[in-house]
mmCIF file of C-alpha atoms and ligand atoms in Angstrom:
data_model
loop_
_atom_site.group_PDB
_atom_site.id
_atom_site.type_symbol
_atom_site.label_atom_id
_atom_site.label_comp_id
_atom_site.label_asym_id
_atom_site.label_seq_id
_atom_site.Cartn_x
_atom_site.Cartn_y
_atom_site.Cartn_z
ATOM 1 C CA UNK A 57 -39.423 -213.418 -140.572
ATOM 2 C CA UNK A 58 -42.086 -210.667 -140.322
ATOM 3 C CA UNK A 59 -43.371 -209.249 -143.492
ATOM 4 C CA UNK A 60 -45.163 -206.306 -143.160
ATOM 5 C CA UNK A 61 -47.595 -205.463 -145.956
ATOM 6 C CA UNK A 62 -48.370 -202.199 -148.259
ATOM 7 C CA UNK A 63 -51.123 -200.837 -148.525
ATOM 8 C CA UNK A 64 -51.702 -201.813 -151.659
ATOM 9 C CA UNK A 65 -50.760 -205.729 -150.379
ATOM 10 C CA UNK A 66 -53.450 -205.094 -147.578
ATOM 11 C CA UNK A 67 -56.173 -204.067 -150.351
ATOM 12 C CA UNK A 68 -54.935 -207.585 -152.413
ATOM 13 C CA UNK A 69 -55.662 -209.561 -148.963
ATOM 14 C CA UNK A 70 -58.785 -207.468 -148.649
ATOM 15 C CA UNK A 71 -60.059 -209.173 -151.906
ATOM 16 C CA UNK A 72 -58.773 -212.761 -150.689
ATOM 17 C CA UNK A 73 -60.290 -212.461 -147.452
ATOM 18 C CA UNK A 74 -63.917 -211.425 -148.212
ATOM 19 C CA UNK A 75 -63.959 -213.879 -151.128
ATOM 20 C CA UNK A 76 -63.715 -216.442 -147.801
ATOM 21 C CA UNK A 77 -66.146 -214.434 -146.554
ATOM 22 C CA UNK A 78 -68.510 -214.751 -149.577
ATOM 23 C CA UNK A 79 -68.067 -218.680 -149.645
ATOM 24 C CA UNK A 80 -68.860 -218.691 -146.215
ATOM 25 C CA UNK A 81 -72.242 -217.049 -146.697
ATOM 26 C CA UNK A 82 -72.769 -219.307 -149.454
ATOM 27 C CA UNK A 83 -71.765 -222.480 -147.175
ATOM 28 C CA UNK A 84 -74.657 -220.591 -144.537
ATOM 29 C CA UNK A 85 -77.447 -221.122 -147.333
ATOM 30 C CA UNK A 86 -76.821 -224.866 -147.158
ATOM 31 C CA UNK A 87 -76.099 -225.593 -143.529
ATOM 32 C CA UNK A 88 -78.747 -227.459 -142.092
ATOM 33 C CA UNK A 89 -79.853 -231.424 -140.873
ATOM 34 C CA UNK A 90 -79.226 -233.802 -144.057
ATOM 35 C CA UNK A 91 -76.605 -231.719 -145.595
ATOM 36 C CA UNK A 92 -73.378 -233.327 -145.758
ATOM 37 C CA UNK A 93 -70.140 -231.882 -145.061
ATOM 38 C CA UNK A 94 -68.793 -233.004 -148.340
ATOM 39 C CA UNK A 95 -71.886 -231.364 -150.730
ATOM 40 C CA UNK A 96 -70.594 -228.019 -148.629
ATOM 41 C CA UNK A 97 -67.374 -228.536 -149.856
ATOM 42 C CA UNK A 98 -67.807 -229.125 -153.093
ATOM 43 C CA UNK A 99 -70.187 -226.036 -153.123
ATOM 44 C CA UNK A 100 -67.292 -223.932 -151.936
ATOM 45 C CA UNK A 101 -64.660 -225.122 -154.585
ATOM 46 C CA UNK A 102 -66.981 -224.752 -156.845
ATOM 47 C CA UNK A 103 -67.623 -220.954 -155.748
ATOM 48 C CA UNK A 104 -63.979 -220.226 -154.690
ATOM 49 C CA UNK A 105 -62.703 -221.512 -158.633
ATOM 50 C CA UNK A 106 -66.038 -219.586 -160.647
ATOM 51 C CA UNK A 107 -64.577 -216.714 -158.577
ATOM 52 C CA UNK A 108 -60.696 -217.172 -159.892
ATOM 53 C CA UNK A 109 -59.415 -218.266 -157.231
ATOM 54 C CA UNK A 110 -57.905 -221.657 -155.353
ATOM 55 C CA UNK A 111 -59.094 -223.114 -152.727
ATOM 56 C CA UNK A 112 -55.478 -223.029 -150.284
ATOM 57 C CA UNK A 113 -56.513 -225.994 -148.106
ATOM 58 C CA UNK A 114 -56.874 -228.625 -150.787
ATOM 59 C CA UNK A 115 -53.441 -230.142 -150.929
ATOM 60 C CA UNK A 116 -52.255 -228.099 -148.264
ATOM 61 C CA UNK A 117 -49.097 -230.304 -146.531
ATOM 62 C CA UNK A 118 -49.184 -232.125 -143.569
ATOM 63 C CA UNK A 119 -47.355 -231.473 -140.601
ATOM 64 C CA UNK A 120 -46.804 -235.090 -139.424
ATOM 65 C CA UNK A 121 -44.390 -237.294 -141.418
ATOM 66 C CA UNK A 122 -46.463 -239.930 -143.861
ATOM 67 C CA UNK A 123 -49.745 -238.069 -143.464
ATOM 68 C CA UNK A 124 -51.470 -237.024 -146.716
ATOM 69 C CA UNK A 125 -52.125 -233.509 -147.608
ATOM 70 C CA UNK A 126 -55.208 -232.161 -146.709
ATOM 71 C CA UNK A 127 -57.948 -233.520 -148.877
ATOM 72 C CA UNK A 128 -60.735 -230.789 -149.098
ATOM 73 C CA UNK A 129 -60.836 -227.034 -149.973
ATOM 74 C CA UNK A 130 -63.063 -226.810 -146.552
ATOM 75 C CA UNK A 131 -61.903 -227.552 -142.866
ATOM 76 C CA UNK A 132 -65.186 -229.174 -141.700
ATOM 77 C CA UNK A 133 -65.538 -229.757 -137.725
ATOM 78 C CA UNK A 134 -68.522 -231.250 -136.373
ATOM 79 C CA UNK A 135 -69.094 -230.802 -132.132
ATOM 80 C CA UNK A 136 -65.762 -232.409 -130.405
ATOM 81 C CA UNK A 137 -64.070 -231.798 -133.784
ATOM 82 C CA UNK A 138 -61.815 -228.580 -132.791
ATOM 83 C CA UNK A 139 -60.306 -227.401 -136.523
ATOM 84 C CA UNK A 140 -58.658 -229.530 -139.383
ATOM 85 C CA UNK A 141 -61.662 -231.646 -140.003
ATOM 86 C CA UNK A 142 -61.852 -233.330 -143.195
ATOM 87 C CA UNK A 143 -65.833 -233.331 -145.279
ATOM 88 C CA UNK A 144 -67.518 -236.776 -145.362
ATOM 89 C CA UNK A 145 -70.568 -238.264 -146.665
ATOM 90 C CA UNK A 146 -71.881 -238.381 -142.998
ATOM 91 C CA UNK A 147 -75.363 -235.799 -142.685
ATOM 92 C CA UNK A 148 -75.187 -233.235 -140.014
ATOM 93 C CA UNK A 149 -78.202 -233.518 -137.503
ATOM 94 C CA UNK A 150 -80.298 -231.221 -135.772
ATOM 95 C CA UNK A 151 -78.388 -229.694 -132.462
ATOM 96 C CA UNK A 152 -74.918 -230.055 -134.294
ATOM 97 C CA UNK A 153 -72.545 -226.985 -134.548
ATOM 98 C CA UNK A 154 -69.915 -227.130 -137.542
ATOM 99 C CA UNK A 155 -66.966 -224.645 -137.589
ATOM 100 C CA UNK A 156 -66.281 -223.984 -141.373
ATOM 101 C CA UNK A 157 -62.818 -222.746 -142.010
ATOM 102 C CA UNK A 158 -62.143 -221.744 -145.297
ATOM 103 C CA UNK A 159 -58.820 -220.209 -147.197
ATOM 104 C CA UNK A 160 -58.489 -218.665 -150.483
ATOM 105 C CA UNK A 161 -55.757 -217.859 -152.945
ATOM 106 C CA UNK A 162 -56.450 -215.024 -155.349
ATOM 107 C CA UNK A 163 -54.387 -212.593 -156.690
ATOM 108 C CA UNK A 164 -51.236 -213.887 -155.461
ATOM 109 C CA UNK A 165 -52.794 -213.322 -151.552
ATOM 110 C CA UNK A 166 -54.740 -215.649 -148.810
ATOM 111 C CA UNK A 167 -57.880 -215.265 -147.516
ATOM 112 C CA UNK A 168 -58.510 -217.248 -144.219
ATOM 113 C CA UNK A 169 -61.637 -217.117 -142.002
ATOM 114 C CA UNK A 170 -63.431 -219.316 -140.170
ATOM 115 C CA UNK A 171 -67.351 -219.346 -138.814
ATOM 116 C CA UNK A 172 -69.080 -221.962 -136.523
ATOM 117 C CA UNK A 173 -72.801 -222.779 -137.504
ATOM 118 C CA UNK A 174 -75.891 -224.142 -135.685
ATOM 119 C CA UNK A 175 -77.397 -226.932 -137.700
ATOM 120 C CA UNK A 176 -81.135 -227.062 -136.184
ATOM 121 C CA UNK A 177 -82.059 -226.167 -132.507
ATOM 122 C CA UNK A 178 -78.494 -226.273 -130.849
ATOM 123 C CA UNK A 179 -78.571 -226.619 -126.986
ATOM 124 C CA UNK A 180 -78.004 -222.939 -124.646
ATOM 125 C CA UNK A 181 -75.276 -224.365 -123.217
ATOM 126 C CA UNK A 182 -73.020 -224.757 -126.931
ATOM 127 C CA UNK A 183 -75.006 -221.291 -127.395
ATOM 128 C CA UNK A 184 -73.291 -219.550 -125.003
ATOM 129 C CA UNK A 185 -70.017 -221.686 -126.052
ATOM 130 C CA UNK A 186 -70.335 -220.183 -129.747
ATOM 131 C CA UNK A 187 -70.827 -216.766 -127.877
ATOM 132 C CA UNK A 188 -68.067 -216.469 -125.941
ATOM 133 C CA UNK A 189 -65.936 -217.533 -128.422
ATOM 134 C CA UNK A 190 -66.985 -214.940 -131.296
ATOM 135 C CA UNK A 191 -67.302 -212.403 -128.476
ATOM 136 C CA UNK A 192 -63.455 -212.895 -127.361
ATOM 137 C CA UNK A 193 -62.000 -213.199 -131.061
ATOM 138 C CA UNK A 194 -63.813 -209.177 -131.608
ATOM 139 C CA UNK A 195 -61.603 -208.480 -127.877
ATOM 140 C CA UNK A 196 -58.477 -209.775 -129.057
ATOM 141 C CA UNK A 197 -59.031 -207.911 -132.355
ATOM 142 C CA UNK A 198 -59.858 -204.867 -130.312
ATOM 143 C CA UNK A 199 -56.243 -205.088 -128.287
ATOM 144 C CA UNK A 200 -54.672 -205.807 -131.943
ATOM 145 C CA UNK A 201 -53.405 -202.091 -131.867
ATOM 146 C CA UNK A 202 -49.905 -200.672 -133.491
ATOM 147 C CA UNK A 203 -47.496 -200.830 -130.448
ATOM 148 C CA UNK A 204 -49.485 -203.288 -128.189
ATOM 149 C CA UNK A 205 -47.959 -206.882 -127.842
ATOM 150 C CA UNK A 206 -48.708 -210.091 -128.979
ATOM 151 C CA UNK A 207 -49.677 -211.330 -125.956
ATOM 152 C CA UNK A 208 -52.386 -208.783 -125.549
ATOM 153 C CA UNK A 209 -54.041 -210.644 -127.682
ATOM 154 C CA UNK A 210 -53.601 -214.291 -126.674
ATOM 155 C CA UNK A 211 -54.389 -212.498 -123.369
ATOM 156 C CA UNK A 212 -58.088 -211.036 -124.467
ATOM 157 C CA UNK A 213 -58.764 -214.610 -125.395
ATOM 158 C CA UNK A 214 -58.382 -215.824 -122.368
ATOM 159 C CA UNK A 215 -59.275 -214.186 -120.170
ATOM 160 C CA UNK A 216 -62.623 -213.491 -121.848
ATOM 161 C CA UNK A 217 -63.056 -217.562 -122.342
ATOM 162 C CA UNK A 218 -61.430 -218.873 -119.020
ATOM 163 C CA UNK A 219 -63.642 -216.875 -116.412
ATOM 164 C CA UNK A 220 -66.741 -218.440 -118.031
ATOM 165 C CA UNK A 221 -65.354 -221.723 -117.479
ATOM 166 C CA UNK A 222 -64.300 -222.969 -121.145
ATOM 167 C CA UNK A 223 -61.176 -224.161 -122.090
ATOM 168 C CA UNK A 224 -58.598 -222.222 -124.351
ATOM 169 C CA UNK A 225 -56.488 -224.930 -127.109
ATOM 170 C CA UNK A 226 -52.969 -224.315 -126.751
ATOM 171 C CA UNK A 227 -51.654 -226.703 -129.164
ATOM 172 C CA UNK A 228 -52.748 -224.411 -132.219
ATOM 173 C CA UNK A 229 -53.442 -220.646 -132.888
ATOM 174 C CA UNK A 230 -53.309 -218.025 -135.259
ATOM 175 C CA UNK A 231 -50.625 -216.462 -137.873
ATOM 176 C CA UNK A 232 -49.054 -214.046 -139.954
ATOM 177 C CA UNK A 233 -50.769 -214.218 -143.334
ATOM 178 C CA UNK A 234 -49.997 -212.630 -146.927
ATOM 179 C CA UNK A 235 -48.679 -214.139 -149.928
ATOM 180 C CA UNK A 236 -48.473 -217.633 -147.882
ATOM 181 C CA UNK A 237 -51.377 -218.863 -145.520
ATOM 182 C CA UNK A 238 -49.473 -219.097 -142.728
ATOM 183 C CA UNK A 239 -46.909 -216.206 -141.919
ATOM 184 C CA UNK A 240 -44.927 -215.458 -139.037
ATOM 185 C CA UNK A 241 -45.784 -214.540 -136.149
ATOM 186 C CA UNK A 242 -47.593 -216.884 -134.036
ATOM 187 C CA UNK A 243 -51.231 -215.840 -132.219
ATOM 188 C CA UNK A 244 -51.319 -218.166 -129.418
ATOM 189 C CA UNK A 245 -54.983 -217.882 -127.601
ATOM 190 C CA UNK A 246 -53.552 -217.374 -124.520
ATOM 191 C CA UNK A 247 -50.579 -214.717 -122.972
ATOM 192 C CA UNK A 248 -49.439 -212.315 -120.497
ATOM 193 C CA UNK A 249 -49.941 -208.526 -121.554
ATOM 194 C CA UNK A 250 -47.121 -206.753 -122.654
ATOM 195 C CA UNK A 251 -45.648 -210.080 -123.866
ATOM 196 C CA UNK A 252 -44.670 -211.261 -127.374
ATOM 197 C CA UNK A 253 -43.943 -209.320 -130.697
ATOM 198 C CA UNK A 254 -44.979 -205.402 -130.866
ATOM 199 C CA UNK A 255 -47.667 -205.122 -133.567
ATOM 200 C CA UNK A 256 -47.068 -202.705 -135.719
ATOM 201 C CA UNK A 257 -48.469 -200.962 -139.329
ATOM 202 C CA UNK A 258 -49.090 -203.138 -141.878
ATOM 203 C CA UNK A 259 -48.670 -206.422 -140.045
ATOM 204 C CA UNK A 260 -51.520 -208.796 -141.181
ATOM 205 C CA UNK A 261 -52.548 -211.534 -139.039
ATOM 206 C CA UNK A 262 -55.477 -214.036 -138.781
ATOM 207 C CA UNK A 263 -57.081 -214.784 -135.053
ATOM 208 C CA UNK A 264 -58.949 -217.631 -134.275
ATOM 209 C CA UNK A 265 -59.926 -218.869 -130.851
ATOM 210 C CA UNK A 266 -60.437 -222.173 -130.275
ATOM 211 C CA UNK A 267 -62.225 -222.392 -127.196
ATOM 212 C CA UNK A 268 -64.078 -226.051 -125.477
ATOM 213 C CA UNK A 269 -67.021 -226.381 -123.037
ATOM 214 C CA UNK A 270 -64.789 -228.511 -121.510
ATOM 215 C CA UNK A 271 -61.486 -229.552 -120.579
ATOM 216 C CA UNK A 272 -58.966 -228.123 -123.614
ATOM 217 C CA UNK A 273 -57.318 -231.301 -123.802
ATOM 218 C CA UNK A 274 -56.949 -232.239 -127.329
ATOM 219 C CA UNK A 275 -56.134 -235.575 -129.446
ATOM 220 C CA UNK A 276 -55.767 -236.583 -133.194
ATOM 221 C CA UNK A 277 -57.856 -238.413 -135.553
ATOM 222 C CA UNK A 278 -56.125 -241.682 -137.430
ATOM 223 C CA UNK A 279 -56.837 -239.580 -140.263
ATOM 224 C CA UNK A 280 -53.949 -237.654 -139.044
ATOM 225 C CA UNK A 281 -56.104 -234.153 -139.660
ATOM 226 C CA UNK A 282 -59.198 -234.231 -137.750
ATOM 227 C CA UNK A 283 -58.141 -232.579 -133.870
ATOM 228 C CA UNK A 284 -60.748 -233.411 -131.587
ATOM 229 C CA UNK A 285 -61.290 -232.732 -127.701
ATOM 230 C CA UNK A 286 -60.356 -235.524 -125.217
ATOM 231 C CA UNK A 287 -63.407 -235.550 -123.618
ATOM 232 C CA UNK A 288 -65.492 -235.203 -125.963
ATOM 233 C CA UNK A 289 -67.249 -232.145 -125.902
ATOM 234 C CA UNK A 290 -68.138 -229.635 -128.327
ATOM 235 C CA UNK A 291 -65.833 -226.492 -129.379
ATOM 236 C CA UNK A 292 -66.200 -223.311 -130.973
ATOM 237 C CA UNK A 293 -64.040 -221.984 -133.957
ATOM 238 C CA UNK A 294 -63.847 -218.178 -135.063
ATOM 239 C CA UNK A 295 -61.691 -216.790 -137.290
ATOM 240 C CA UNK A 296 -60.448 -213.430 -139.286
ATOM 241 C CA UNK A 297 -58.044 -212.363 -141.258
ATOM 242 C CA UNK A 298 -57.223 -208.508 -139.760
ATOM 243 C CA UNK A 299 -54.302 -205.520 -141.410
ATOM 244 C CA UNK A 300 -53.023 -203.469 -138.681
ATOM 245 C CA UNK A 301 -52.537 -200.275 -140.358
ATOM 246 C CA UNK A 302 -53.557 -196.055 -140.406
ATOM 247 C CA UNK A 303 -53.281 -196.944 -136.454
ATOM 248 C CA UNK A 304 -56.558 -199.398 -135.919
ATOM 249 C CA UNK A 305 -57.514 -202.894 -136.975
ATOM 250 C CA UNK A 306 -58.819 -203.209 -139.915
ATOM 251 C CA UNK A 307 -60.881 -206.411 -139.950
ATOM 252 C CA UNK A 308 -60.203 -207.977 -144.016
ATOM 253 C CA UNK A 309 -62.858 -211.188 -143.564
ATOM 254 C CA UNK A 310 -66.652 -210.131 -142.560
ATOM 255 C CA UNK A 311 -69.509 -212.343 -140.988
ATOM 256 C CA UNK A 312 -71.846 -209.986 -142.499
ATOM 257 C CA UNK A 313 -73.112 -211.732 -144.927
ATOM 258 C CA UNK A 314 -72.668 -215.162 -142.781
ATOM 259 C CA UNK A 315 -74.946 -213.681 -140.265
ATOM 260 C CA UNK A 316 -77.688 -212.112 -142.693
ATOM 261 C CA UNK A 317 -78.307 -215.475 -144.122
ATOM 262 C CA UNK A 318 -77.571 -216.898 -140.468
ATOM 263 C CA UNK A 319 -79.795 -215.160 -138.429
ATOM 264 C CA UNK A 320 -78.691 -214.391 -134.868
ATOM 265 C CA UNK A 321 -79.239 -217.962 -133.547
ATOM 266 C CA UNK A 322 -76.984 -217.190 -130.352
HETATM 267 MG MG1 MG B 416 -58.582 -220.784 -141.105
HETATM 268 MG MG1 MG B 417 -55.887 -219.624 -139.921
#
């Protein structure tokens, strides 16, 4: 079931969405060799709750039988580490990337956006990983127009990623979002154009590529969260929270303020 959103629900999930965003920039003031994944997430529940809101991840179910809910208000995933990574003690080091994903529950509405950082000097070769990756999410949000398809989208992915040689996860992709985190529809990474679900005003969705320098073979953790690429190598992580409506793509989430604290490293 589809919910399209009111205006005034897209304003609500404007709020939700660039509270993420502010965390996030908050998270980039602290990213760096030494840091721990878990002092950035208690910085960000700290932040999300002085800012009335709940962090959605902590607690957030399961999807395989006997696993415990997700522990942390942040999604914390270090190189090979593709999304659902869970904050430990363990300090980043110098060349590491860490994709941040954060979601936010204010107002009755969810925030969800996601941002991979450089910790130190990071190779050119996860460079130009992290590039393609942000540089295919803005071409998928670029298709995400009121009577285009879903698999435009999944399509501008792809066929932005595969060309360069990196690998496009299949196993998990974007959603519907509004008063729950994850809405229908799907937003697989990948698709034919003219495929899929027609977009249309007010439908809100979040898009996040998850794209590997290698193969996009993927495996689990025994923590039953972490997902993690067979081989081995790094992957990239981008994510925002758009509201199709007025005819364009309104982009909700902002690296902004990520990237003024950031820097253009890439
Ligand atoms: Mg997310
Ligand atoms: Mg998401």
């Amino acid at each position: 079931m589809i919910y399209l959103k009111t205006e005034e629900e897209i304003e609500l999930l404007r709020k939700a969405n660039l509270l993420v965003s502010a965390t996030l920039a908050e998270i980039a003031k602290h990213v760096k060799p030494g840091v721990s994944t878990r002092q950035l997430d208690t910085l960000a529940e700290q932040f999300i709750r002085d800012h009335g809101a709940i962090p959605t991840f902590k607690g957030f179910p399961a999807s395989f039988k006997d696993a415990d809910p997700f522990p942390a208000s942040l999604c914390t995933s270090v190189n090979e580490c593709v999304v659902h990574g869970i904050p430990t003690d363990e300090p980043l080091r110098d060349g590491d990337i860490v994709s941040v994903d954060c979601g936010t529950l204010l107002n009755g509405f969810c925030g969800d956006s996601a941002y991979t950082f450089c910790v130190g000097e990071v190779s050119e070769e996860v460079k130009g990983l992290l590039r393609a990756t942000k540089d295919s999410l803005y071409k998928a949000i670029e298709t995400a127009l009121p009577g285009r398809r879903i698999g435009d989208i999944g399509y501008a992915v792809q066929s932005h990623c595969e060309p360069l040689g990196y690998g496009v996860v299949r196993e998990f992709v974007g959603h519907g979002i509004g008063r729950e985190m994850h809405e229908d529809p799907a937003v697989p990474n990948y698709g034919r154009p003219g495929t899929g679900k027609q977009l249309k005003n007010g439908l809100c969705i979040a898009i996040e590529p998850m794209i590997t320098l290698g193969s996009p073979e993927i495996g689990l953790l025994p923590d039953q969260w972490s997902v993690i690429t067979r081989d081995r190598k790094p992957a990239a992580h981008f994510e925002h929270t758009i509201a199709i409506h007025n005819g364009k793509a309104d982009i909700l989430s902002t690296f902004d303020i990520i990237e003024e604290i950031e820097g253009h490293l890439y």
